[in-house]
Amino acid sequence: MNFASPEFRVKVGLSEMLKGGVIMDVTDASQARIAEEAGAVAVMALERVPADIRAEGGVARMASIEKIEEIMQAVSIPVMAKCRIGHAAEARILQALQVDFIDESEVLTPADEENHIWKHDFKVPFVCGCRNLGEALRRIAEGAAMIRTKGEAGSGNIVEAVRHLRAVQREIRRLTTLAPEELVAAAKELEAPLDLVQWVAQNGKLPVPNFAAGGVATPADAALCMMLGAESVFVGSGIFKSEDPARRAAAIVKAVAQWQDPQALLEASRHLGMGMRGLDVSRLTPEEMLSRRGW
Amino acid sequence: MVGILALQGDFAAHRHALSERGVATREVRKPKDLAGLAGLVLPGGESTTMLKLLAEFGLDAPVKESVAQGMPVLATCAGVILLAREVQNPPQPSLGLLDAAVVRNAYGRQLASTVATLEVAAPDELPFPTLEGVFIRAPKLVQLGSGVKVLAKRGQDPVLVRQQNILAATFHPELSPKHPVLDLFLQLVRRGQ
């Protein structure tokens, strides 16, 4: 893969700019302004937050154009929007709309159960979810300019995000210890392209920024993701399903900026009101687990 | 020791670029991290976020004081927005240390982000005919004060300027391999200005 092409560098460049920040799910202009005011580095324009998608069911699609435009007009920070896995036509529409980033997301109902979008065809950068290193490298091979571990969206439960972050970091560390001939077997096992496996083995990290998502509900959850190697955090339902969204959003921003400082985390965790209620992920059936969508 | 403001943004890319040149760096997240620095980098990222966090963690006044006292500074993209005299599109507060106005997202959204070829306007400081410039949702510098020297242009737009100890790029030299602007900054650091 040619990471040095100007097109790819410009895509990954925006991912670099979003590091150390919080990307917040919003469903209208007023939520977008609350997010920007709280210090979000970007917003994700959505029709419904994942917790509502989970509760209401039905087919979840790309948000309406009017909704996304309303949000783009409301804020000066980058605006992301989600398309369904494999839905290249939704992605083309989002690119024509000039969103800043597309999330090919398992939170929406997949359009293709076998293939993801060939993201090299697009000028706009993509972020994709993963549960492990192999999945991350397959998405990067397809052209993703940012990876986020999936976690379990709309659950308010950090356990799956931790599982996925740990899996990616553990597999990266393992690759750095292998001999060249062993990397071929590792590529087979990971179901990932050999050149990307070799790149990770040599550099000890992913070739694109690695963010975390899915289940972040508190400043402490966000800080835990950073401790486990995430470079930024996506927060979905955790903010606007809580008692005091503006305060919680600002607190999560502070926690990500000062994740190494327990005293700052303590201050960020005060007076937040009730968090979102959350789900026991172990009671979800496999069909109810959004993170199992995509491969 | 060169400090890199690490509240948010591409501080890791700056750190990597400087350490490739054998320069020791420190991430600046608290006022105490500014002590004893020979230079400071204000990285790219989201200026709205950085502005809030600068105030939140009490860094705005000490950073302003250090720069006003002559500490060499390299500001890239959002860093330039933090330093400007005035910010437009939309208006927002700033540290007011660089005598120029800056228009945020002046080229458009991410689809307008690009790698462009820049013309050097001050070959005495940068002995190269052209430079590469990685522009990400870049701002534009306008209404430059008389003490601001233009070092490089993209078409008609000044994209690299120097005002005494302040070196300001609306693009990202830290995202180009072996970019001369980082060497120019390190010259300022070594000269103590």
mmCIF file with all atom_site columns, C-alpha atoms in Angstrom, chain A residues 1-4 8 12 16 19 133 136-137 140-141 147 171-173 175-178 180 183-184 186-187 190 192-210 231, chain B residues 16 20:
data_model
loop_
_atom_site.group_PDB
_atom_site.id
_atom_site.type_symbol
_atom_site.label_atom_id
_atom_site.label_alt_id
_atom_site.label_comp_id
_atom_site.label_asym_id
_atom_site.label_entity_id
_atom_site.label_seq_id
_atom_site.pdbx_PDB_ins_code
_atom_site.Cartn_x
_atom_site.Cartn_y
_atom_site.Cartn_z
_atom_site.occupancy
_atom_site.B_iso_or_equiv
_atom_site.pdbx_formal_charge
_atom_site.auth_seq_id
_atom_site.auth_comp_id
_atom_site.auth_asym_id
_atom_site.auth_atom_id
_atom_site.pdbx_PDB_model_num
ATOM 1  C CA . MET A 1 1   ? 0.000  0.000   0.000  1.00 0.00 ? 1   MET A CA 1
ATOM 2  C CA . ASN A 1 2   ? 1.236  3.487   -0.828 1.00 0.00 ? 2   ASN A CA 1
ATOM 3  C CA . PHE A 1 3   ? 0.994  5.511   2.374  1.00 0.00 ? 3   PHE A CA 1
ATOM 4  C CA . ALA A 1 4   ? 3.123  8.262   0.777  1.00 0.00 ? 4   ALA A CA 1
ATOM 5  C CA . PHE A 1 8   ? -3.708 9.350   1.445  1.00 0.00 ? 8   PHE A CA 1
ATOM 6  C CA . VAL A 1 12  ? -4.628 10.715  7.386  1.00 0.00 ? 12  VAL A CA 1
ATOM 7  C CA . GLU A 1 16  ? -3.873 13.402  12.970 1.00 0.00 ? 16  GLU A CA 1
ATOM 8  C CA . LYS A 1 19  ? -5.983 13.244  18.011 1.00 0.00 ? 19  LYS A CA 1
ATOM 9  C CA . LEU A 1 133 ? -6.012 -6.211  14.439 1.00 0.00 ? 133 LEU A CA 1
ATOM 10 C CA . ALA A 1 136 ? -8.351 -3.079  11.354 1.00 0.00 ? 136 ALA A CA 1
ATOM 11 C CA . LEU A 1 137 ? -5.811 -4.040  8.678  1.00 0.00 ? 137 LEU A CA 1
ATOM 12 C CA . ILE A 1 140 ? -6.890 -0.014  6.089  1.00 0.00 ? 140 ILE A CA 1
ATOM 13 C CA . ALA A 1 141 ? -6.218 -2.132  2.988  1.00 0.00 ? 141 ALA A CA 1
ATOM 14 C CA . ILE A 1 147 ? -9.588 3.085   12.720 1.00 0.00 ? 147 ILE A CA 1
ATOM 15 C CA . GLU A 1 171 ? -1.835 -8.385  18.552 1.00 0.00 ? 171 GLU A CA 1
ATOM 16 C CA . ILE A 1 172 ? 0.381  -5.412  17.608 1.00 0.00 ? 172 ILE A CA 1
ATOM 17 C CA . ARG A 1 173 ? 2.812  -6.247  20.418 1.00 0.00 ? 173 ARG A CA 1
ATOM 18 C CA . LEU A 1 175 ? 3.744  -8.995  15.736 1.00 0.00 ? 175 LEU A CA 1
ATOM 19 C CA . THR A 1 176 ? 6.761  -6.967  16.874 1.00 0.00 ? 176 THR A CA 1
ATOM 20 C CA . THR A 1 177 ? 8.274  -10.139 18.376 1.00 0.00 ? 177 THR A CA 1
ATOM 21 C CA . LEU A 1 178 ? 7.930  -12.388 15.314 1.00 0.00 ? 178 LEU A CA 1
ATOM 22 C CA . PRO A 1 180 ? 10.031 -12.460 9.130  1.00 0.00 ? 180 PRO A CA 1
ATOM 23 C CA . LEU A 1 183 ? 4.795  -12.912 9.816  1.00 0.00 ? 183 LEU A CA 1
ATOM 24 C CA . VAL A 1 184 ? 3.510  -14.821 6.792  1.00 0.00 ? 184 VAL A CA 1
ATOM 25 C CA . ALA A 1 186 ? 0.537  -14.356 11.240 1.00 0.00 ? 186 ALA A CA 1
ATOM 26 C CA . ALA A 1 187 ? -0.948 -12.681 8.146  1.00 0.00 ? 187 ALA A CA 1
ATOM 27 C CA . LEU A 1 190 ? -5.128 -12.488 11.053 1.00 0.00 ? 190 LEU A CA 1
ATOM 28 C CA . ALA A 1 192 ? -4.811 -9.482  6.762  1.00 0.00 ? 192 ALA A CA 1
ATOM 29 C CA . PRO A 1 193 ? -2.520 -8.425  3.873  1.00 0.00 ? 193 PRO A CA 1
ATOM 30 C CA . LEU A 1 194 ? 1.123  -9.365  4.443  1.00 0.00 ? 194 LEU A CA 1
ATOM 31 C CA . ASP A 1 195 ? 2.521  -5.917  3.608  1.00 0.00 ? 195 ASP A CA 1
ATOM 32 C CA . LEU A 1 196 ? 0.393  -4.304  6.328  1.00 0.00 ? 196 LEU A CA 1
ATOM 33 C CA . VAL A 1 197 ? 1.294  -7.042  8.821  1.00 0.00 ? 197 VAL A CA 1
ATOM 34 C CA . GLN A 1 198 ? 4.977  -6.372  8.062  1.00 0.00 ? 198 GLN A CA 1
ATOM 35 C CA . TRP A 1 199 ? 4.464  -2.623  8.465  1.00 0.00 ? 199 TRP A CA 1
ATOM 36 C CA . VAL A 1 200 ? 2.859  -3.094  11.899 1.00 0.00 ? 200 VAL A CA 1
ATOM 37 C CA . ALA A 1 201 ? 5.589  -5.543  12.977 1.00 0.00 ? 201 ALA A CA 1
ATOM 38 C CA . GLN A 1 202 ? 8.251  -2.990  12.048 1.00 0.00 ? 202 GLN A CA 1
ATOM 39 C CA . ASN A 1 203 ? 6.577  0.106   13.504 1.00 0.00 ? 203 ASN A CA 1
ATOM 40 C CA . GLY A 1 204 ? 4.715  -1.306  16.519 1.00 0.00 ? 204 GLY A CA 1
ATOM 41 C CA . LYS A 1 205 ? 1.530  0.618   15.738 1.00 0.00 ? 205 LYS A CA 1
ATOM 42 C CA . LEU A 1 206 ? -1.224 0.901   13.143 1.00 0.00 ? 206 LEU A CA 1
ATOM 43 C CA . PRO A 1 207 ? -0.372 2.880   9.978  1.00 0.00 ? 207 PRO A CA 1
ATOM 44 C CA . VAL A 1 208 ? -3.342 5.211   10.656 1.00 0.00 ? 208 VAL A CA 1
ATOM 45 C CA . PRO A 1 209 ? -4.595 6.779   13.906 1.00 0.00 ? 209 PRO A CA 1
ATOM 46 C CA . ASN A 1 210 ? -6.417 4.441   16.264 1.00 0.00 ? 210 ASN A CA 1
ATOM 47 C CA . GLU A 1 231 ? -5.520 8.316   20.472 1.00 0.00 ? 231 GLU A CA 1
ATOM 48 C CA . HIS B 2 16  ? 8.198  12.563  15.810 1.00 0.00 ? 16  HIS B CA 1
ATOM 49 C CA . GLU B 2 20  ? 14.053 12.518  13.946 1.00 0.00 ? 20  GLU B CA 1
#
